[in-house]
Tab-separated table of C-alpha atoms and ligand atoms in Angstrom:
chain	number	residue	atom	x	y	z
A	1	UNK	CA	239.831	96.981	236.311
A	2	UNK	CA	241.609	99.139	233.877
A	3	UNK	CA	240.893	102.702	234.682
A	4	UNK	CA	238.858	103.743	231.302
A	5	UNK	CA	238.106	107.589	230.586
A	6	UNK	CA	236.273	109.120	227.693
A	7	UNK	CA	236.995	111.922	225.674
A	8	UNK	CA	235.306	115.619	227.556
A	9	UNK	CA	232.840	115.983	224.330
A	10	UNK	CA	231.359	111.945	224.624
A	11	UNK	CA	231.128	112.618	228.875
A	12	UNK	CA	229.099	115.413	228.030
A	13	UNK	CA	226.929	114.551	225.074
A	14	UNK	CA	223.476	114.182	225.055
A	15	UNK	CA	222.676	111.858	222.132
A	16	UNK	CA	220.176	112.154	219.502
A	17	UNK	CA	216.729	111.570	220.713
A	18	UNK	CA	214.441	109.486	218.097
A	19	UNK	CA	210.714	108.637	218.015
A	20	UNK	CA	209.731	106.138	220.447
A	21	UNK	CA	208.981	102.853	218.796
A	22	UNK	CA	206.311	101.292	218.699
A	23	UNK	CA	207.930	97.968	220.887
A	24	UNK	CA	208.286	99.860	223.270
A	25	UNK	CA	204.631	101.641	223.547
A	26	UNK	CA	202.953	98.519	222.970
A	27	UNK	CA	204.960	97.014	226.211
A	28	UNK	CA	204.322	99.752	228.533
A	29	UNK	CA	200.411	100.413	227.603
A	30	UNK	CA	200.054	97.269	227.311
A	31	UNK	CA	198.386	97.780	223.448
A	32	UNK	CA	197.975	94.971	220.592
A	33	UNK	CA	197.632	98.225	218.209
A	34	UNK	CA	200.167	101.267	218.197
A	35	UNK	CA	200.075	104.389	215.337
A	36	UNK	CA	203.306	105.996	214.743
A	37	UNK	CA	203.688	108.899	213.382
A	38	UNK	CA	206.890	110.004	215.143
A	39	UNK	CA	209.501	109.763	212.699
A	40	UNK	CA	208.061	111.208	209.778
A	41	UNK	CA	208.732	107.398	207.728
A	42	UNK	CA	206.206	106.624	204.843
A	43	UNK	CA	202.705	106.295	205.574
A	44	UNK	CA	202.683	103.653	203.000
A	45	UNK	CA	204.917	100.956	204.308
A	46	UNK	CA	207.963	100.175	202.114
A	47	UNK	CA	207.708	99.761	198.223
A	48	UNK	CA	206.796	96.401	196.600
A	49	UNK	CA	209.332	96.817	194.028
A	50	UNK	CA	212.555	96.407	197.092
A	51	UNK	CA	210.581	94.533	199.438
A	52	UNK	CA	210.702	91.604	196.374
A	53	UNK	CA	214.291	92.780	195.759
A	54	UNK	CA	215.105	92.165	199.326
A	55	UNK	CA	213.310	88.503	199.331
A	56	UNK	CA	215.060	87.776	195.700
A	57	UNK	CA	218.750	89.009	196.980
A	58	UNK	CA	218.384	87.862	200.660
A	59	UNK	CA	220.755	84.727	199.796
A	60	UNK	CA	223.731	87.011	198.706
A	61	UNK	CA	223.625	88.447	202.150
A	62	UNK	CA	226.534	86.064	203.140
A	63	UNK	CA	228.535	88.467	200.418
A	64	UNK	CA	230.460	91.924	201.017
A	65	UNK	CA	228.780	94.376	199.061
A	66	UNK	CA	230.729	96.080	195.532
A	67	UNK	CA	233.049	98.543	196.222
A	68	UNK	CA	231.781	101.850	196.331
A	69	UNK	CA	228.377	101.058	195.423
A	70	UNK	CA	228.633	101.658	191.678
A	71	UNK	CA	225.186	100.806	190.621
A	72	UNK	CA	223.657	102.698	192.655
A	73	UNK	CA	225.472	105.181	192.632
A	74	UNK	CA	225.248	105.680	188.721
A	75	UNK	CA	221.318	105.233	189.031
A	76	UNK	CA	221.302	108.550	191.472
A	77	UNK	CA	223.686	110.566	188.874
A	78	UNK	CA	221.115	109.481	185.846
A	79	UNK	CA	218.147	110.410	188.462
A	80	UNK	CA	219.843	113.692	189.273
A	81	UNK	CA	221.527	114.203	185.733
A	82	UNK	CA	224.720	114.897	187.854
A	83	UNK	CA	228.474	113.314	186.998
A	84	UNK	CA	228.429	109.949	188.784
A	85	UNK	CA	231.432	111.160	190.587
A	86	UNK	CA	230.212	113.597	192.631
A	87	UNK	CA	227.841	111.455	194.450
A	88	UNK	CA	228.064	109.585	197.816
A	89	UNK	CA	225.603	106.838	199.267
A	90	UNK	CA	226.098	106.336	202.963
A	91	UNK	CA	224.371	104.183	205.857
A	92	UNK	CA	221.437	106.859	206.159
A	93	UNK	CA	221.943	110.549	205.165
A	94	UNK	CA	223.111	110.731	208.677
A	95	UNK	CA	226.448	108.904	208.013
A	96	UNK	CA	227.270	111.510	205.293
A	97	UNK	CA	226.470	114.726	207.378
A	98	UNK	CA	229.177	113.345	210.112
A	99	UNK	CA	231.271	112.184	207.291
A	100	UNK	CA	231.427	115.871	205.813
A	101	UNK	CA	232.156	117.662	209.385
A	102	UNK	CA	235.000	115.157	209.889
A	103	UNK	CA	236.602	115.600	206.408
A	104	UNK	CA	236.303	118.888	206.611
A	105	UNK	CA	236.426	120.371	210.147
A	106	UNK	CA	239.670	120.243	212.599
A	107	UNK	CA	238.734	119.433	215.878
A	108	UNK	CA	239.591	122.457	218.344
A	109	UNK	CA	239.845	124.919	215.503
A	110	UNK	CA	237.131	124.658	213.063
A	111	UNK	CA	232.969	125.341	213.370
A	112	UNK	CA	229.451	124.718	211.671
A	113	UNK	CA	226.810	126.998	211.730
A	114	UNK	CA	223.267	126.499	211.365
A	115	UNK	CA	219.862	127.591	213.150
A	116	UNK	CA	218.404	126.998	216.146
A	117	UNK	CA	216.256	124.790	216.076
A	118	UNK	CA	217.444	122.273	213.604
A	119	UNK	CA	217.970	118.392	212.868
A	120	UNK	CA	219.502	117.531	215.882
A	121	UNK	CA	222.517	115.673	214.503
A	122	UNK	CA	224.252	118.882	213.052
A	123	UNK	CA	225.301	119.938	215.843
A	124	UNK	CA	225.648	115.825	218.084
A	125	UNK	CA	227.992	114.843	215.117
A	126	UNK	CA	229.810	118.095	215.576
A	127	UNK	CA	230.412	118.020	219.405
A	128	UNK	CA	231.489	114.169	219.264
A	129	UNK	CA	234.132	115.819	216.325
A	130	UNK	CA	235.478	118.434	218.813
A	131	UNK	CA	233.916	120.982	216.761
A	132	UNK	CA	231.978	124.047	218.185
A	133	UNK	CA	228.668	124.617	216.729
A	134	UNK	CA	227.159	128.155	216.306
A	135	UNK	CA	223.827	128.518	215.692
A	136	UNK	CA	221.518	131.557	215.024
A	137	UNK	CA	217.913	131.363	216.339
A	138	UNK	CA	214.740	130.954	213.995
A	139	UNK	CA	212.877	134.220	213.204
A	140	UNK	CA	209.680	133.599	215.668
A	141	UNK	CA	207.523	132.040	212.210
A	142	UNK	CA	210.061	129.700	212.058
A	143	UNK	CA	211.461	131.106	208.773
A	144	UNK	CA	215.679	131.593	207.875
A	145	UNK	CA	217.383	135.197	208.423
A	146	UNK	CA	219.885	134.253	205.682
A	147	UNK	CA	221.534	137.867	206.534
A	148	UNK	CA	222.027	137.073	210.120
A	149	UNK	CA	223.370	133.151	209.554
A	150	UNK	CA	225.717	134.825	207.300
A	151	UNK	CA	227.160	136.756	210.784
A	152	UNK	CA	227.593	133.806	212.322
A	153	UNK	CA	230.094	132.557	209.688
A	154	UNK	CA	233.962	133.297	210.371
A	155	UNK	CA	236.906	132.767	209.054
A	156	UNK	CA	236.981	129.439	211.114
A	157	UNK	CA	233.961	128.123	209.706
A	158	UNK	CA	233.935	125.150	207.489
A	159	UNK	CA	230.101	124.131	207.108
A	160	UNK	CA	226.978	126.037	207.110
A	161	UNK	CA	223.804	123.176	207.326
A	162	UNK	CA	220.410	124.317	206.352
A	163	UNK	CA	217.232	121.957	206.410
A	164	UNK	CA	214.661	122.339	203.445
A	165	UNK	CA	211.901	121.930	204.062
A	166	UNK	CA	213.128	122.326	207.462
A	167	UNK	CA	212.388	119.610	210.662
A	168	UNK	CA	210.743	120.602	212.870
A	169	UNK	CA	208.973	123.145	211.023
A	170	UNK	CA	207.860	122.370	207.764
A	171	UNK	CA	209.499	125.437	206.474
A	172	UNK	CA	210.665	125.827	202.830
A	173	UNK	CA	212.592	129.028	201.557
A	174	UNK	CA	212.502	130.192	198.343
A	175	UNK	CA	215.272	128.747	196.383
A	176	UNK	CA	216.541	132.069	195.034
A	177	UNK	CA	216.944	132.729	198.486
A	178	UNK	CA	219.274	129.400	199.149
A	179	UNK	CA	220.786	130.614	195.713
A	180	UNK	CA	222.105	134.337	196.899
A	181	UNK	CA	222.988	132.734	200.288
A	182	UNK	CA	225.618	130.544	198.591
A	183	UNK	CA	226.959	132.895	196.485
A	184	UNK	CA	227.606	135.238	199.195
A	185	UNK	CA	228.525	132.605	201.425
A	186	UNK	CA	231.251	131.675	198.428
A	187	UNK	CA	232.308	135.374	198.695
A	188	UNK	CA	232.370	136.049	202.075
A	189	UNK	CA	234.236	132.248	203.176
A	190	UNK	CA	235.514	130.752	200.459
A	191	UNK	CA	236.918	127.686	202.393
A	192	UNK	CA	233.320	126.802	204.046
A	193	UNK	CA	230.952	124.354	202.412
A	194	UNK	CA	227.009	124.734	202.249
A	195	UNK	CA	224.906	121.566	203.205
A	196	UNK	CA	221.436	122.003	201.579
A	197	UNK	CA	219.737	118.865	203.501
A	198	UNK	CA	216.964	118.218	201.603
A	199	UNK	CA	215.230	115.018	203.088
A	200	UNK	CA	212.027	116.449	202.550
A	201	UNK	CA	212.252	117.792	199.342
A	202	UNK	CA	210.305	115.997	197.533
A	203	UNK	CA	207.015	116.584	199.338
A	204	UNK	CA	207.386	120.272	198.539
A	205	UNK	CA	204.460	121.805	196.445
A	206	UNK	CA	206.493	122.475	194.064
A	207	UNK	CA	209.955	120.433	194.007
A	208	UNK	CA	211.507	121.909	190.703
A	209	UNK	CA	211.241	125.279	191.861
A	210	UNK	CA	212.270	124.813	195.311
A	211	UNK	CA	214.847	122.284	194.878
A	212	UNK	CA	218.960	123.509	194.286
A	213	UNK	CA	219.352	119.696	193.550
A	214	UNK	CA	216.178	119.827	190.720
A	215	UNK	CA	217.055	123.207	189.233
A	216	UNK	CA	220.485	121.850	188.592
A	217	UNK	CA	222.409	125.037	189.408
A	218	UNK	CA	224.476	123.722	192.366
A	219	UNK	CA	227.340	126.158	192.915
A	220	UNK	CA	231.153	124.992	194.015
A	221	UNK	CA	230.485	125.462	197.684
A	222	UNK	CA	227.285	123.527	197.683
A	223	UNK	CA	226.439	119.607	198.528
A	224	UNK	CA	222.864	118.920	198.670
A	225	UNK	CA	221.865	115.269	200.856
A	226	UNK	CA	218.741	113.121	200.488
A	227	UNK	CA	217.356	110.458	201.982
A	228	UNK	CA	215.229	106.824	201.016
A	229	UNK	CA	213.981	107.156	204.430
A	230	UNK	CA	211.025	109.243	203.468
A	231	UNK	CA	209.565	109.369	200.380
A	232	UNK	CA	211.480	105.751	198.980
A	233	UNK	CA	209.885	104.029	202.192
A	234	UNK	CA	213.446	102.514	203.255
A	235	UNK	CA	214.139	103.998	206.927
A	236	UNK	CA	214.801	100.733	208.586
A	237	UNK	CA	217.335	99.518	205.867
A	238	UNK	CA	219.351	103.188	206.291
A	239	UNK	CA	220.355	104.546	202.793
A	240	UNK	CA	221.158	108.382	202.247
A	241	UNK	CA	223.470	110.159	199.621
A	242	UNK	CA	224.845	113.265	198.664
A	243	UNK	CA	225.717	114.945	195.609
A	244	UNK	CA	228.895	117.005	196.525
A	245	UNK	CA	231.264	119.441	194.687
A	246	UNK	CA	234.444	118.840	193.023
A	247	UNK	CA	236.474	115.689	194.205
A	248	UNK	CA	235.050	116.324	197.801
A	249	UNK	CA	232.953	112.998	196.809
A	250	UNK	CA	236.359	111.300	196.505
A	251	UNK	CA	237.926	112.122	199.908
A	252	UNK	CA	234.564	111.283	201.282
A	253	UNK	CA	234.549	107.540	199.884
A	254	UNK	CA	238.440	107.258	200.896
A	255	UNK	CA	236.871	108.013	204.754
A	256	UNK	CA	233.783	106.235	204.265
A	257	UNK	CA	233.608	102.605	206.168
A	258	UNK	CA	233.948	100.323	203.367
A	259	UNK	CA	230.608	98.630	203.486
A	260	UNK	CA	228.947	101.157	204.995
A	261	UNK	CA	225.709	100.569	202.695
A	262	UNK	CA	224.908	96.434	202.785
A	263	UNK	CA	223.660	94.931	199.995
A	264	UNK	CA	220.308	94.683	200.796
A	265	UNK	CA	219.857	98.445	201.100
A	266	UNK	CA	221.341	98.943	197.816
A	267	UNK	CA	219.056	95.883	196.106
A	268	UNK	CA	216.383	97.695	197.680
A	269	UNK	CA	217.329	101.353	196.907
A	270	UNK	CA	217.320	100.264	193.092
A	271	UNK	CA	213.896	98.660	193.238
A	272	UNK	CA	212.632	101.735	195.221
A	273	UNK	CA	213.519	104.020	192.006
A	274	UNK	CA	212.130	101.935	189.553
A	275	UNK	CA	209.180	101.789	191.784
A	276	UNK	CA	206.915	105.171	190.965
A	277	UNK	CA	203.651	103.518	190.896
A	278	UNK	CA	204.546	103.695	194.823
A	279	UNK	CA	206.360	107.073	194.586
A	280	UNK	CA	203.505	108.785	192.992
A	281	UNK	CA	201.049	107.243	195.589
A	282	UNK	CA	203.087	108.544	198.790
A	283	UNK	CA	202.998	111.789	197.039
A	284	UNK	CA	199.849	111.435	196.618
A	285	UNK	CA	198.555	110.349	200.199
A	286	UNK	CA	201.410	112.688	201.883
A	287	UNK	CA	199.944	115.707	200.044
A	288	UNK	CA	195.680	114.887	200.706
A	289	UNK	CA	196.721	113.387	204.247
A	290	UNK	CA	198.989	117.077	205.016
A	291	UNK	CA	195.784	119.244	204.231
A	292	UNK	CA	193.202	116.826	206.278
A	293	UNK	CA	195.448	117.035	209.383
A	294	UNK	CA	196.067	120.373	209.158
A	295	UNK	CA	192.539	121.030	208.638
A	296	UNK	CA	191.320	118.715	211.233
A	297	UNK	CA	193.625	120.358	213.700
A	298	UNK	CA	193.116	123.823	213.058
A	299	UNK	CA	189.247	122.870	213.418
A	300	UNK	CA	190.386	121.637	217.623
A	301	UNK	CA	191.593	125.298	217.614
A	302	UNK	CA	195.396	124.453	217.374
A	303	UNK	CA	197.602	126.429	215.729
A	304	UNK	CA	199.532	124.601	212.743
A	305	UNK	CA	202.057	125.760	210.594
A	306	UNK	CA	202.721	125.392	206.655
A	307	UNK	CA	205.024	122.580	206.094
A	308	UNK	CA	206.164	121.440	202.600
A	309	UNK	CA	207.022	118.069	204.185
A	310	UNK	CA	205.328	115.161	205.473
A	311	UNK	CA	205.082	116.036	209.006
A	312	UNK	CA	203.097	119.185	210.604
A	313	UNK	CA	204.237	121.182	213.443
A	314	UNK	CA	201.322	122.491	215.538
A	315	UNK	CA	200.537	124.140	218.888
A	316	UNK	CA	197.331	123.062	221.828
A	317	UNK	CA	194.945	125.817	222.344
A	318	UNK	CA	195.407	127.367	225.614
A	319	UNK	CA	192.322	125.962	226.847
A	320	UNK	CA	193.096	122.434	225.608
A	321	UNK	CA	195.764	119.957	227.825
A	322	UNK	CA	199.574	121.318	227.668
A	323	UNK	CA	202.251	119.309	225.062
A	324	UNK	CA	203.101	117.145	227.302
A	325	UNK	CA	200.228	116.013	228.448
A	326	UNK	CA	198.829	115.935	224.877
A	327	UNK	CA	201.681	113.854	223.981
A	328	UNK	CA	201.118	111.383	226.703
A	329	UNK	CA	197.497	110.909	226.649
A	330	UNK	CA	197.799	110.040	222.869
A	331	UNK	CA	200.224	107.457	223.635
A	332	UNK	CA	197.855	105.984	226.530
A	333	UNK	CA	195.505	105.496	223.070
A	334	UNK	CA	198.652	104.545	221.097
A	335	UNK	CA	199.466	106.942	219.029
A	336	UNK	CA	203.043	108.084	219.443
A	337	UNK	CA	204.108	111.697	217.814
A	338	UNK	CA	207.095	113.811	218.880
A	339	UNK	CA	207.525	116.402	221.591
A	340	UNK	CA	209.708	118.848	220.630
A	341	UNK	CA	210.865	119.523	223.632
A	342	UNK	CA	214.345	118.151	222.618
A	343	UNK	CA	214.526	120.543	219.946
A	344	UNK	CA	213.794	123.179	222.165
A	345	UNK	CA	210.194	123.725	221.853
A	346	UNK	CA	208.830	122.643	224.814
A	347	UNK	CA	204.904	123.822	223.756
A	348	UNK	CA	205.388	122.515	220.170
A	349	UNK	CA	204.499	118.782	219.022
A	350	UNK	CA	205.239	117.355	215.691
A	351	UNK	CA	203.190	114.732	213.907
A	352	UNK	CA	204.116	112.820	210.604
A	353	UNK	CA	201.283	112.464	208.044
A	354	UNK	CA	200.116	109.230	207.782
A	355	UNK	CA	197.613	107.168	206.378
A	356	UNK	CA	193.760	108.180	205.820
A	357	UNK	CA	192.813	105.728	208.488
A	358	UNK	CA	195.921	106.676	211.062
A	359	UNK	CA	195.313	110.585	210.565
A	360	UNK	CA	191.635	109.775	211.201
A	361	UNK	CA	192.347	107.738	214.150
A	362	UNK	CA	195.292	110.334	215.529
A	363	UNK	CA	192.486	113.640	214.898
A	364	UNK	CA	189.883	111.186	216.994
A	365	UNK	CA	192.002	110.827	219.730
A	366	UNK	CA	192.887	114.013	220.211
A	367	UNK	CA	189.732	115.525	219.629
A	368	UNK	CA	189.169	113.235	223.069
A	369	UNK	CA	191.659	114.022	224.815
A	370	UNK	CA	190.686	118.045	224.612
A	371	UNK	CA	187.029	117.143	225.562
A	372	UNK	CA	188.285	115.105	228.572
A	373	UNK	CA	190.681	117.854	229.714
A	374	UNK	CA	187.570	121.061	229.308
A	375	UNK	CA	185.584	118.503	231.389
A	376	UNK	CA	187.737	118.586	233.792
A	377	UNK	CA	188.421	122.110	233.256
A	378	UNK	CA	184.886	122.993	234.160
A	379	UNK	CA	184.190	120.660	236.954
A	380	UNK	CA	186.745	122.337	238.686
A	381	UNK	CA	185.310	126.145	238.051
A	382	UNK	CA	181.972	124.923	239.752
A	383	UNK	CA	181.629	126.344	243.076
B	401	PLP	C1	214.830	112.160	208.459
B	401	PLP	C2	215.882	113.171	208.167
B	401	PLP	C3	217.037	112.815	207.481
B	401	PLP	C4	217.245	111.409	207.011
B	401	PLP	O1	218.137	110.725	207.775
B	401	PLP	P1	218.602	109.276	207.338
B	401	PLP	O2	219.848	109.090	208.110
B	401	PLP	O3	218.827	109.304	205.861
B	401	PLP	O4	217.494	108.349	207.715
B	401	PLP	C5	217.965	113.780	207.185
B	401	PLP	N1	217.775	115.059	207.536
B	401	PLP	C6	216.678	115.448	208.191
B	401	PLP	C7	216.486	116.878	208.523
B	401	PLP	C8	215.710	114.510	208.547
B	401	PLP	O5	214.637	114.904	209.239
């Protein structure tokens, strides 16, 4: 046996940590029916428009995709009214945020900033680059101290990432605010790039005047990444892009895997855009399904807070079960959300909006679970 070592950051990385599927709750519980609303994917399924695409192009499969992706690309510059030039697709927005660190960070020299909590693979691709990631905690509502993330920035700094609407939180900040950060960012570090990740954006209340991307006043040191993993319905097929500054779309392609994006996503991606009979109604069920959970929950006495997305972040009552338990008793009635604990939030659960009859069903079981747990409760005070 060859004597095999890996590099110090892989030994000591612990890797992303996604939503529990809904194989794998249905094996354990032993359950012909499982909810998830873990991963914040589309309550509505996938669009009719790419799941025909996919059936129509499924034959070409045995094909390498085009070069660089020039169709699609082109329909996201039109969509965007940006140069086609300056945009990337990648396998998931995911490939592009560890593209950008390693394009633009040395290992061993170079850093990222962003806050604490955040999207989790910030600061995973980072570490596997050799990079050191410095983060500033949230203000306790969960909102950005732009001031303060601007301390964190040095002269070694080469990316500042910022979520909005944020994950975990649901938190959007004003754009102005994004605005003045980049243009003192520009001042201040001139070599440093800020990623405006905004997966989410669309589910804002209002996405043209919360959106750099939408308001079309994206400054040099600014690359804003989406996703069709949300709102387009296409998580499983993994499709992301970014709209970057300069050439830095160029160098990004030259270090991209060739064919990163398959042709199915891309078939599908198309069909997703020209599909807004489907985009308008996940707008429309994400925004009515957002205020019924967040009204049903607040009525079981938990705390929730605003999100412009299409997941809420709430708190248990103190009287009701702990997160944890919470967690597990809804997957005993299968219904999988996310602890947070992995972001840091070990009291905090996350669940994605879904569909009338899955928030319905997720409020239900809950609503059990608490009434199960002050039963107990009070047996136990009896003398
Ligand atoms: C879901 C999500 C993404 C999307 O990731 P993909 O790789 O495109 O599926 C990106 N950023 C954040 C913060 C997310 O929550």
């Amino acid at each position: 046996m060859p004597k095999l070592t890996v590099r110090q950051e892989i030994a000591n990385l612990s890797a992303y940590v996604p939503g529990l599927s809904i194989a794998e709750i249905q094996q354990t519980y032993h359950l012909s029916q499982v909810i998830k609303m873990a991963s914040n994917e589309n309550p509505l399924g996938m669009p009719p428009l790419a799941q025909e695409a996919v059936a129509r192009h499924a034959a070409e499969a045995f094909r390498y995709p085009q070069g660089g992706n020039p169709r699609l690309t082109r329909a996201l510059a039109v969509r965007h009214k940006v140069d086609a030039r300056r945009v990337i697709v990648g396998n998931g927005s995911d490939e592009l945020i560890d593209l950008l660190i390693r394009v633009l960070a040395d290992t061993g020299r170079h850093n990222i900033v962003c806050f604490d909590p955040c999207f989790s693979i910030y600061p995973i691709q980072a570490r596997i680059c050799g990079v050191e990631t410095r983060r500033l905690p949230l203000k306790e509502n969960f909102s950005f101290d732009f001031d303060a993330l601007l301390q964190c920035v040095d002269a070694h700094t080469r990316l500042v990432f910022l979520t909005t609407p944020d994950n975990p939180s649901g938190y959007c900040p004003p754009r102005s605010a994004v605005q003045e950060l980049a243009s003192s960012l520009a001042a201040q570090a001139p070599h440093c790039l800020l990623v405006v990740d905004e997966a989410y954006m669309d589910f804002a209340d209002d996405e043209a005047a919360a959106s750099l991307l939408a308001s079309g006043l994206l400054s040099d040191n600014t690359a804003v990444t989406r996703t069709f993993s949300k709102s387009f319905g296409l998580a499983g097929l993994r499709l992301g892009y970014a709209i970057l500054p300069g050439n830095l779309a160029e160098y990004l392609w030259r270090a991209r895997l060739p064919f990163s994006v398959n042709i199915l996503a891309e078939e599908a991606a198309l069909a997703a855009l020209e599909d807004t009979a489907f985009y308008e109604a996940t707008q429309q069920t994400v925004r009515v399904g957002r205020k019924d959970l967040a009204a049903g929950l607040t009525a079981l006495g938990c705390t929730v807070w605003p999100s412009a997305a299409n997941f809420l972040m709430f708190r248990m009552p103190e009287c009701g079960p702990d997160a944890q338990s919470c967690f597990e008793g809804l997957l005993e009635k299968g219904i999988i959300i996310r602890p947070l604990k992995s972001y840091g939030l070990p009291e905090h659960l996350r669940v994605s909006v879904g569909n009338a009859e899955e928030n319905r069903l997720f409020l239900a079981a809950l609503a059990d679970i608490m009434a199960r747990t002050q039963d107990a409760t009070a047996r136990r005070k009896k003398p």
